[in-house]
Amino acid sequence: MLQTRDGATAGFLSLRDLPPGVWRNGTEYQARGRWRDASLVRFFGGTIRPWLGWTPHSASAAGAAARALLAWQDPANLAWIAAATPTAVFVYSRSGGRSDITPAGLAAGRADAVLTAGYGGGAFGGSTFGDVHGGCSSLQEATVWTLDTLEGLLVGCNADDGRLWSWDGDTAHAMTRPTGSPANNVATFVTNEGFVFVLGAGGDPRKVQWADQSSLTDWTPSDLNQARSYSIATPGRLMCGVRASNANLVFTSTDVHLATYAGLPDIYEFACVGAGCGVISRAAVARAEGFVAWMGPSGWWTYDGQTAPVASTIQDDVFSSLNPLQRSKIWALHNPAYGEITWFYPRGSEIDAYASWNYRENHWTNGQLTRLAGCEAGVFPWPVMVDAGGQVLQHENGLAYAGAGAPYLESGPLELGDGDQVFDLAGLEPDASTLGDVTLTVASRFHPLGPQTLSGPYALAAPTPLRIAGREHRLRFTAASASDWRLGAGTRLDVRSGGLR
C-alpha cells in the first residue's frame, strides 16, 4: 500500500491501491484496504464519479407503486412510456402528456406483498381467535406487470388480474383483451420470432401458451397456424420470460429454460439450461450486451449460451438485509452507457437500496435509492425510473438528487503492515477534476472494535493539510456541491508512521 519515501517512517497511500468496487462480504474489518460503502457513486474509466441526478418527465404522476415501466416506439414513430400500477395503466408521450389506458374491469392488485392465514392453522386454542399464524399462511405477492410490444403495439399482463391486454396506440382508447386469449396467466413476453407467450396459462403454473405468429387473437392450435402450448417440466412455477440475442428464455422460481423456434409441428422446443438458478422476482432480469443477467434467491446468474453464476463482493450484505416478504418487488435495470446492471431491492417494506454490477470492468457498488421500476435509455435519451409517489423521472440528467442525499464513498480500514503500527495522516493531495466539490471525513481507531474519532469534513484543496493519528483510518468522500465531479486514482494520502504503540 505504501510507496516508501523515507525508510519505514513515511510514504504515500494512493487511491489506486484500493481496487474499484465495494466489498461488503463479512465484517467491516475484513474490508481493510478496500472500499466498504457507497451511494450514488460509480467507478468508471479509472475514476470515481457520481451518478448524475434526475428531472421529472411529466408533471403528472402515475400514482403510487408503478412497478412496471416500458419505453417503445410505435408504428407511427411516436415514442411512449407505459407505467403500470396495481390498479391502472398510463402512457406518457415524449412531451410528458399522460393518458389513462386502464382496461375496463381490471382486477385490482396489491401495492405490497401480504401474508394471509388459512383456516385451522395451528393447535386449537393455541392463541387468540383471528391471529395470523406463520405456519399456515400463504404469500400474496405485490402486483408486478410484465410489459412488452408486438410490432409496436403494447401488451401486458399481471398475475392478479390474469388476462392479457393490448393497446392500439390511440390515447382515446383503453387497453382491451385480445379475442380468444387465455385467462389466469401470470406473465407475458414476445419472442424474437414475434410470438406472444403467456406464462401460467389457464391457471397451470407450468404451462406456456402462444398465439399464431404476429397474432394476438389466433390462439387455437391447428394445422394452418403456429399456435401451440407446452408444459415445462420444473419443480418451480413460471415467473417471466425475456427475448435476448438469438435466444428466448423462460424463467421459473427454480430454473431457466431455453425456447428455440423449430417450426412445424411443435413450433418451439424447450430445454432446461440451468437448474437451481431460478429468478427471485418477475422483474429481476435484464438484457445486456450479448447476455442476460438475473438475480436469484441467493445470488446472481448470467446466460450467454451457457448459464453461469456471477461472483459478487456485496452478496452477503444484500441477501442478509433484503426483506424476503417483499422480494416480489425486486427489479433490474441495464445502463449501457456505463456497462452496468442494477438491481433495486427492499430492505424494509419498500424498495430502498440497490446493488450495481459493472460487467465491463467486473466490480460491484451499492447504494440507497427508492425507485419502483424503470427502463434503459434508447427510445428516450436517458434511463427512465419511477419513484414511490409515481413520479416518472429522467435519470442521469442534471445534478439534482431530490430526496436521496448526497453521493458518497467510504473505505474500509486503512492500516500499515499487519495493523500493529500507529500512523498519522499528514495530508491529502487530490487528483480531482475540480476542487471544492468533494469533502473528506476521516474515522480513526486504535483497534478494530474501539471507539472512533471523526475528523473533518475537509474541503479538498491542493494539498489538504491533515494531522490525524490512529492504527486504522476510514475515508469518506462526500459530494459537497451539485457538480459532475471526478476523483482520480492519483489521489494520495501523506502517511507518517509513528511505529509500534
GROMACS .gro file of N, CA and C in nm, residues 77-198:
model
  366
   77ASN      N    1  -4.404   0.599  -3.541
   77ASN     CA    2  -4.279   0.663  -3.499
   77ASN      C    3  -4.297   0.755  -3.379
   78LEU      N    4  -4.400   0.729  -3.299
   78LEU     CA    5  -4.421   0.804  -3.175
   78LEU      C    6  -4.359   0.727  -3.059
   79ALA      N    7  -4.295   0.799  -2.968
   79ALA     CA    8  -4.231   0.737  -2.852
   79ALA      C    9  -4.324   0.745  -2.732
   80TRP      N   10  -4.330   0.635  -2.657
   80TRP     CA   11  -4.419   0.623  -2.542
   80TRP      C   12  -4.346   0.564  -2.422
   81ILE      N   13  -4.399   0.594  -2.304
   81ILE     CA   14  -4.362   0.525  -2.181
   81ILE      C   15  -4.491   0.471  -2.120
   82ALA      N   16  -4.497   0.342  -2.092
   82ALA     CA   17  -4.610   0.284  -2.021
   82ALA      C   18  -4.572   0.265  -1.875
   83ALA      N   19  -4.661   0.304  -1.785
   83ALA     CA   20  -4.642   0.286  -1.641
   83ALA      C   21  -4.762   0.211  -1.586
   84ALA      N   22  -4.738   0.091  -1.531
   84ALA     CA   23  -4.846   0.005  -1.484
   84ALA      C   24  -4.843  -0.008  -1.333
   85THR      N   25  -4.955   0.024  -1.268
   85THR     CA   26  -4.970   0.014  -1.123
   85THR      C   27  -5.061  -0.104  -1.092
   86PRO      N   28  -5.082  -0.137  -0.965
   86PRO     CA   29  -5.173  -0.247  -0.933
   86PRO      C   30  -5.317  -0.225  -0.978
   87THR      N   31  -5.355  -0.100  -1.005
   87THR     CA   32  -5.495  -0.072  -1.038
   87THR      C   33  -5.514   0.007  -1.166
   88ALA      N   34  -5.405   0.045  -1.234
   88ALA     CA   35  -5.419   0.131  -1.352
   88ALA      C   36  -5.298   0.118  -1.444
   89VAL      N   37  -5.318   0.162  -1.569
   89VAL     CA   38  -5.209   0.171  -1.666
   89VAL      C   39  -5.215   0.307  -1.732
   90PHE      N   40  -5.100   0.375  -1.738
   90PHE     CA   41  -5.091   0.506  -1.802
   90PHE      C   42  -4.985   0.501  -1.910
   91VAL      N   43  -5.000   0.588  -2.011
   91VAL     CA   44  -4.895   0.608  -2.109
   91VAL      C   45  -4.857   0.755  -2.111
   92TYR      N   46  -4.727   0.778  -2.132
   92TYR     CA   47  -4.673   0.913  -2.140
   92TYR      C   48  -4.615   0.935  -2.279
   93SER      N   49  -4.643   1.048  -2.338
   93SER     CA   50  -4.585   1.084  -2.467
   93SER      C   51  -4.444   1.138  -2.446
   94ARG      N   52  -4.375   1.160  -2.555
   94ARG     CA   53  -4.240   1.216  -2.546
   94ARG      C   54  -4.240   1.351  -2.476
   95SER      N   55  -4.345   1.429  -2.496
   95SER     CA   56  -4.353   1.562  -2.436
   95SER      C   57  -4.398   1.559  -2.291
   96GLY      N   58  -4.438   1.442  -2.239
   96GLY     CA   59  -4.477   1.431  -2.099
   96GLY      C   60  -4.626   1.425  -2.076
   97GLY      N   61  -4.706   1.433  -2.182
   97GLY     CA   62  -4.851   1.421  -2.164
   97GLY      C   63  -4.889   1.282  -2.117
   98ARG      N   64  -4.983   1.274  -2.024
   98ARG     CA   65  -5.024   1.146  -1.966
   98ARG      C   66  -5.166   1.110  -2.008
   99SER      N   67  -5.186   0.982  -2.043
   99SER     CA   68  -5.319   0.932  -2.077
   99SER      C   69  -5.346   0.804  -1.999
  100ASP      N   70  -5.468   0.791  -1.952
  100ASP     CA   71  -5.511   0.672  -1.878
  100ASP      C   72  -5.566   0.570  -1.978
  101ILE      N   73  -5.501   0.453  -1.985
  101ILE     CA   74  -5.547   0.347  -2.076
  101ILE      C   75  -5.584   0.221  -1.997
  102THR      N   76  -5.623   0.239  -1.871
  102THR     CA   77  -5.658   0.127  -1.785
  102THR      C   78  -5.770   0.043  -1.847
  103PRO      N   79  -5.752  -0.089  -1.856
  103PRO     CA   80  -5.859  -0.172  -1.913
  103PRO      C   81  -5.985  -0.167  -1.828
  104ALA      N   82  -6.099  -0.169  -1.893
  104ALA     CA   83  -6.225  -0.175  -1.819
  104ALA      C   84  -6.234  -0.309  -1.746
  105GLY      N   85  -6.269  -0.303  -1.618
  105GLY     CA   86  -6.285  -0.424  -1.540
  105GLY      C   87  -6.156  -0.486  -1.491
  106LEU      N   88  -6.046  -0.412  -1.499
  106LEU     CA   89  -5.918  -0.465  -1.449
  106LEU      C   90  -5.931  -0.501  -1.301
  107ALA      N   91  -5.892  -0.623  -1.265
  107ALA     CA   92  -5.896  -0.664  -1.125
  107ALA      C   93  -5.788  -0.591  -1.047
  108ALA      N   94  -5.824  -0.537  -0.932
  108ALA     CA   95  -5.729  -0.462  -0.850
  108ALA      C   96  -5.625  -0.555  -0.790
  109GLY      N   97  -5.502  -0.508  -0.790
  109GLY     CA   98  -5.393  -0.584  -0.730
  109GLY      C   99  -5.348  -0.523  -0.598
  110ARG      N  100  -5.222  -0.548  -0.561
  110ARG     CA  101  -5.168  -0.503  -0.432
  110ARG      C  102  -5.040  -0.424  -0.452
  111ALA      N  103  -5.026  -0.317  -0.375
  111ALA     CA  104  -4.902  -0.241  -0.375
  111ALA      C  105  -4.792  -0.314  -0.300
  112ASP      N  106  -4.830  -0.397  -0.204
  112ASP     CA  107  -4.732  -0.468  -0.121
  112ASP      C  108  -4.768  -0.615  -0.115
  113ALA      N  109  -4.668  -0.698  -0.092
  113ALA     CA  110  -4.693  -0.839  -0.066
  113ALA      C  111  -4.750  -0.854   0.075
  114VAL      N  112  -4.839  -0.950   0.092
  114VAL     CA  113  -4.901  -0.972   0.222
  114VAL      C  114  -4.905  -1.122   0.252
  115LEU      N  115  -4.900  -1.154   0.381
  115LEU     CA  116  -4.921  -1.290   0.426
  115LEU      C  117  -5.066  -1.306   0.467
  116THR      N  118  -5.131  -1.410   0.416
  116THR     CA  119  -5.268  -1.439   0.456
  116THR      C  120  -5.273  -1.574   0.525
  117ALA      N  121  -5.353  -1.583   0.629
  117ALA     CA  122  -5.360  -1.706   0.707
  117ALA      C  123  -5.472  -1.795   0.657
  118GLY      N  124  -5.448  -1.925   0.663
  118GLY     CA  125  -5.551  -2.023   0.627
  118GLY      C  126  -5.631  -2.065   0.748
  119TYR      N  127  -5.753  -2.111   0.723
  119TYR     CA  128  -5.841  -2.154   0.832
  119TYR      C  129  -5.786  -2.281   0.897
  120GLY      N  130  -5.785  -2.284   1.028
  120GLY     CA  131  -5.749  -2.405   1.101
  120GLY      C  132  -5.602  -2.423   1.126
  121GLY      N  133  -5.522  -2.323   1.094
  121GLY     CA  134  -5.379  -2.338   1.116
  121GLY      C  135  -5.344  -2.335   1.263
  122GLY      N  136  -5.252  -2.420   1.306
  122GLY     CA  137  -5.205  -2.424   1.443
  122GLY      C  138  -5.292  -2.507   1.534
  123ALA      N  139  -5.246  -2.524   1.658
  123ALA     CA  140  -5.320  -2.605   1.755
  123ALA      C  141  -5.445  -2.531   1.802
  124PHE      N  142  -5.555  -2.607   1.823
  124PHE     CA  143  -5.680  -2.547   1.869
  124PHE      C  144  -5.659  -2.481   2.005
  125GLY      N  145  -5.699  -2.354   2.014
  125GLY     CA  146  -5.687  -2.282   2.140
  125GLY      C  147  -5.547  -2.232   2.168
  126GLY      N  148  -5.457  -2.244   2.069
  126GLY     CA  149  -5.318  -2.206   2.092
  126GLY      C  150  -5.294  -2.058   2.098
  127SER      N  151  -5.387  -1.976   2.047
  127SER     CA  152  -5.370  -1.831   2.053
  127SER      C  153  -5.506  -1.764   2.033
  128THR      N  154  -5.505  -1.633   2.029
  128THR     CA  155  -5.629  -1.558   2.019
  128THR      C  156  -5.695  -1.578   1.883
  129PHE      N  157  -5.826  -1.591   1.882
  129PHE     CA  158  -5.902  -1.609   1.758
  129PHE      C  159  -5.874  -1.493   1.662
  130GLY      N  160  -5.843  -1.527   1.536
  130GLY     CA  161  -5.819  -1.425   1.435
  130GLY      C  162  -5.673  -1.392   1.415
  131ASP      N  163  -5.582  -1.444   1.499
  131ASP     CA  164  -5.439  -1.418   1.481
  131ASP      C  165  -5.390  -1.482   1.351
  132VAL      N  166  -5.287  -1.419   1.287
  132VAL     CA  167  -5.222  -1.477   1.170
  132VAL      C  168  -5.109  -1.567   1.216
  133HIS      N  169  -5.108  -1.691   1.169
  133HIS     CA  170  -5.007  -1.788   1.209
  133HIS      C  171  -4.914  -1.813   1.091
  134GLY      N  172  -4.782  -1.799   1.114
  134GLY     CA  173  -4.684  -1.818   1.007
  134GLY      C  174  -4.690  -1.956   0.947
  135GLY      N  175  -4.719  -2.058   1.025
  135GLY     CA  176  -4.716  -2.194   0.974
  135GLY      C  177  -4.827  -2.226   0.877
  136CYS      N  178  -4.933  -2.149   0.875
  136CYS     CA  179  -5.044  -2.180   0.785
  136CYS      C  180  -5.074  -2.064   0.691
  137SER      N  181  -4.984  -1.966   0.682
  137SER     CA  182  -5.009  -1.850   0.598
  137SER      C  183  -4.955  -1.873   0.458
  138SER      N  184  -5.008  -1.798   0.363
  138SER     CA  185  -4.959  -1.802   0.225
  138SER      C  186  -4.923  -1.660   0.183
  139LEU      N  187  -4.825  -1.651   0.093
  139LEU     CA  188  -4.776  -1.521   0.049
  139LEU      C  189  -4.848  -1.478  -0.078
  140GLN      N  190  -4.908  -1.359  -0.075
  140GLN     CA  191  -4.962  -1.296  -0.194
  140GLN      C  192  -4.866  -1.185  -0.234
  141GLU      N  193  -4.807  -1.200  -0.351
  141GLU     CA  194  -4.702  -1.110  -0.394
  141GLU      C  195  -4.756  -0.972  -0.431
  142ALA      N  196  -4.667  -0.873  -0.428
  142ALA     CA  197  -4.702  -0.742  -0.481
  142ALA      C  198  -4.734  -0.756  -0.630
  143THR      N  199  -4.824  -0.675  -0.679
  143THR     CA  200  -4.866  -0.684  -0.820
  143THR      C  201  -4.760  -0.621  -0.909
  144VAL      N  202  -4.699  -0.704  -0.992
  144VAL     CA  203  -4.597  -0.658  -1.087
  144VAL      C  204  -4.639  -0.697  -1.228
  145TRP      N  205  -4.662  -0.600  -1.313
  145TRP     CA  206  -4.696  -0.625  -1.452
  145TRP      C  207  -4.573  -0.671  -1.531
  146THR      N  208  -4.595  -0.750  -1.635
  146THR     CA  209  -4.495  -0.771  -1.738
  146THR      C  210  -4.546  -0.705  -1.864
  147LEU      N  211  -4.462  -0.621  -1.926
  147LEU     CA  212  -4.499  -0.542  -2.043
  147LEU      C  213  -4.405  -0.574  -2.158
  148ASP      N  214  -4.458  -0.572  -2.280
  148ASP     CA  215  -4.376  -0.594  -2.399
  148ASP      C  216  -4.449  -0.532  -2.517
  149THR      N  217  -4.390  -0.543  -2.636
  149THR     CA  218  -4.456  -0.492  -2.756
  149THR      C  219  -4.455  -0.598  -2.866
  150LEU      N  220  -4.562  -0.601  -2.943
  150LEU     CA  221  -4.572  -0.684  -3.063
  150LEU      C  222  -4.591  -0.591  -3.181
  151GLU      N  223  -4.486  -0.583  -3.263
  151GLU     CA  224  -4.490  -0.495  -3.381
  151GLU      C  225  -4.533  -0.353  -3.344
  152GLY      N  226  -4.480  -0.303  -3.232
  152GLY     CA  227  -4.506  -0.167  -3.190
  152GLY      C  228  -4.632  -0.146  -3.109
  153LEU      N  229  -4.707  -0.254  -3.082
  153LEU     CA  230  -4.828  -0.243  -3.001
  153LEU      C  231  -4.800  -0.296  -2.861
  154LEU      N  232  -4.846  -0.223  -2.760
  154LEU     CA  233  -4.821  -0.260  -2.621
  154LEU      C  234  -4.905  -0.381  -2.580
  155VAL      N  235  -4.842  -0.477  -2.512
  155VAL     CA  236  -4.913  -0.588  -2.449
  155VAL      C  237  -4.867  -0.598  -2.305
  156GLY      N  238  -4.957  -0.646  -2.218
  156GLY     CA  239  -4.922  -0.657  -2.077
  156GLY      C  240  -5.013  -0.752  -2.003
  157CYS      N  241  -4.966  -0.792  -1.884
  157CYS     CA  242  -5.038  -0.888  -1.802
  157CYS      C  243  -4.988  -0.877  -1.660
  158ASN      N  244  -5.074  -0.903  -1.562
  158ASN     CA  245  -5.026  -0.922  -1.426
  158ASN      C  246  -5.100  -1.041  -1.365
  159ALA      N  247  -5.037  -1.105  -1.268
  159ALA     CA  248  -5.086  -1.232  -1.215
  159ALA      C  249  -5.216  -1.217  -1.138
  160ASP      N  250  -5.245  -1.099  -1.084
  160ASP     CA  251  -5.366  -1.083  -1.004
  160ASP      C  252  -5.490  -1.066  -1.090
  161ASP      N  253  -5.476  -1.005  -1.204
  161ASP     CA  254  -5.587  -0.996  -1.300
  161ASP      C  255  -5.591  -1.119  -1.391
  162GLY      N  256  -5.473  -1.162  -1.436
  162GLY     CA  257  -5.460  -1.287  -1.511
  162GLY      C  258  -5.489  -1.278  -1.659
  163ARG      N  259  -5.540  -1.165  -1.709
  163ARG     CA  260  -5.575  -1.156  -1.850
  163ARG      C  261  -5.465  -1.084  -1.929
  164LEU      N  262  -5.454  -1.117  -2.056
  164LEU     CA  263  -5.365  -1.046  -2.147
  164LEU      C  264  -5.439  -0.923  -2.199
  165TRP      N  265  -5.366  -0.810  -2.203
  165TRP     CA  266  -5.424  -0.685  -2.252
  165TRP      C  267  -5.334  -0.626  -2.359
  166SER      N  268  -5.394  -0.551  -2.452
  166SER     CA  269  -5.316  -0.484  -2.555
  166SER      C  270  -5.371  -0.343  -2.577
  167TRP      N  271  -5.284  -0.258  -2.632
  167TRP     CA  272  -5.324  -0.119  -2.658
  167TRP      C  273  -5.285  -0.082  -2.800
  168ASP      N  274  -5.375  -0.013  -2.871
  168ASP     CA  275  -5.359   0.014  -3.014
  168ASP      C  276  -5.286   0.144  -3.044
  169GLY      N  277  -5.242   0.219  -2.944
  169GLY     CA  278  -5.168   0.342  -2.968
  169GLY      C  279  -5.253   0.467  -2.973
  170ASP      N  280  -5.384   0.454  -2.957
  170ASP     CA  281  -5.475   0.568  -2.959
  170ASP      C  282  -5.507   0.605  -2.815
  171THR      N  283  -5.471   0.726  -2.772
  171THR     CA  284  -5.491   0.766  -2.633
  171THR      C  285  -5.639   0.782  -2.596
  172ALA      N  286  -5.726   0.781  -2.696
  172ALA     CA  287  -5.870   0.783  -2.667
  172ALA      C  288  -5.922   0.644  -2.633
  173HIS      N  289  -5.839   0.542  -2.651
  173HIS     CA  290  -5.881   0.404  -2.627
  173HIS      C  291  -5.811   0.347  -2.504
  174ALA      N  292  -5.880   0.262  -2.431
  174ALA     CA  293  -5.819   0.186  -2.321
  174ALA      C  294  -5.760   0.057  -2.377
  175MET      N  295  -5.680  -0.011  -2.296
  175MET     CA  296  -5.633  -0.144  -2.332
  175MET      C  297  -5.752  -0.238  -2.341
  176THR      N  298  -5.744  -0.335  -2.430
  176THR     CA  299  -5.851  -0.433  -2.445
  176THR      C  300  -5.793  -0.574  -2.442
  177ARG      N  301  -5.881  -0.669  -2.416
  177ARG     CA  302  -5.837  -0.808  -2.412
  177ARG      C  303  -5.848  -0.869  -2.551
  178PRO      N  304  -5.738  -0.923  -2.605
  178PRO     CA  305  -5.745  -0.987  -2.738
  178PRO      C  306  -5.842  -1.104  -2.737
  179THR      N  307  -5.922  -1.115  -2.840
  179THR     CA  308  -6.022  -1.222  -2.852
  179THR      C  309  -5.954  -1.359  -2.845
  180GLY      N  310  -6.010  -1.444  -2.761
  180GLY     CA  311  -5.961  -1.582  -2.752
  180GLY      C  312  -5.838  -1.603  -2.668
  181SER      N  313  -5.782  -1.497  -2.612
  181SER     CA  314  -5.660  -1.513  -2.532
  181SER      C  315  -5.690  -1.582  -2.400
  182PRO      N  316  -5.595  -1.663  -2.348
  182PRO     CA  317  -5.619  -1.738  -2.225
  182PRO      C  318  -5.637  -1.645  -2.105
  183ALA      N  319  -5.702  -1.697  -2.003
  183ALA     CA  320  -5.718  -1.626  -1.876
  183ALA      C  321  -5.626  -1.689  -1.772
  184ASN      N  322  -5.619  -1.625  -1.655
  184ASN     CA  323  -5.546  -1.677  -1.539
  184ASN      C  324  -5.398  -1.697  -1.568
  185ASN      N  325  -5.338  -1.603  -1.642
  185ASN     CA  326  -5.195  -1.606  -1.670
  185ASN      C  327  -5.120  -1.527  -1.563
  186VAL      N  328  -4.987  -1.548  -1.555
  186VAL     CA  329  -4.908  -1.474  -1.457
  186VAL      C  330  -4.814  -1.374  -1.523
  187ALA      N  331  -4.781  -1.392  -1.652
  187ALA     CA  332  -4.685  -1.303  -1.718
  187ALA      C  333  -4.696  -1.320  -1.868
  188THR      N  334  -4.637  -1.227  -1.941
  188THR     CA  335  -4.630  -1.236  -2.087
  188THR      C  336  -4.498  -1.182  -2.136
  189PHE      N  337  -4.454  -1.228  -2.253
  189PHE     CA  338  -4.345  -1.164  -2.326
  189PHE      C  339  -4.355  -1.205  -2.472
  190VAL      N  340  -4.285  -1.131  -2.559
  190VAL     CA  341  -4.288  -1.156  -2.703
  190VAL      C  342  -4.152  -1.210  -2.745
  191THR      N  343  -4.153  -1.320  -2.818
  191THR     CA  344  -4.028  -1.386  -2.858
  191THR      C  345  -3.961  -1.312  -2.974
  192ASN      N  346  -3.837  -1.350  -3.001
  192ASN     CA  347  -3.764  -1.293  -3.114
  192ASN      C  348  -3.837  -1.316  -3.246
  193GLU      N  349  -3.913  -1.424  -3.254
  193GLU     CA  350  -3.982  -1.460  -3.377
  193GLU      C  351  -4.121  -1.399  -3.390
  194GLY      N  352  -4.161  -1.318  -3.289
  194GLY     CA  353  -4.289  -1.248  -3.297
  194GLY      C  354  -4.408  -1.327  -3.248
  195PHE      N  355  -4.388  -1.415  -3.150
  195PHE     CA  356  -4.498  -1.488  -3.088
  195PHE      C  357  -4.523  -1.431  -2.948
  196VAL      N  358  -4.649  -1.406  -2.916
  196VAL     CA  359  -4.685  -1.362  -2.782
  196VAL      C  360  -4.699  -1.484  -2.692
  197PHE      N  361  -4.610  -1.497  -2.595
  197PHE     CA  362  -4.616  -1.605  -2.496
  197PHE      C  363  -4.693  -1.556  -2.373
  198VAL      N  364  -4.782  -1.639  -2.321
  198VAL     CA  365  -4.836  -1.615  -2.187
  198VAL      C  366  -4.792  -1.731  -2.099
   0.00000   0.00000   0.00000
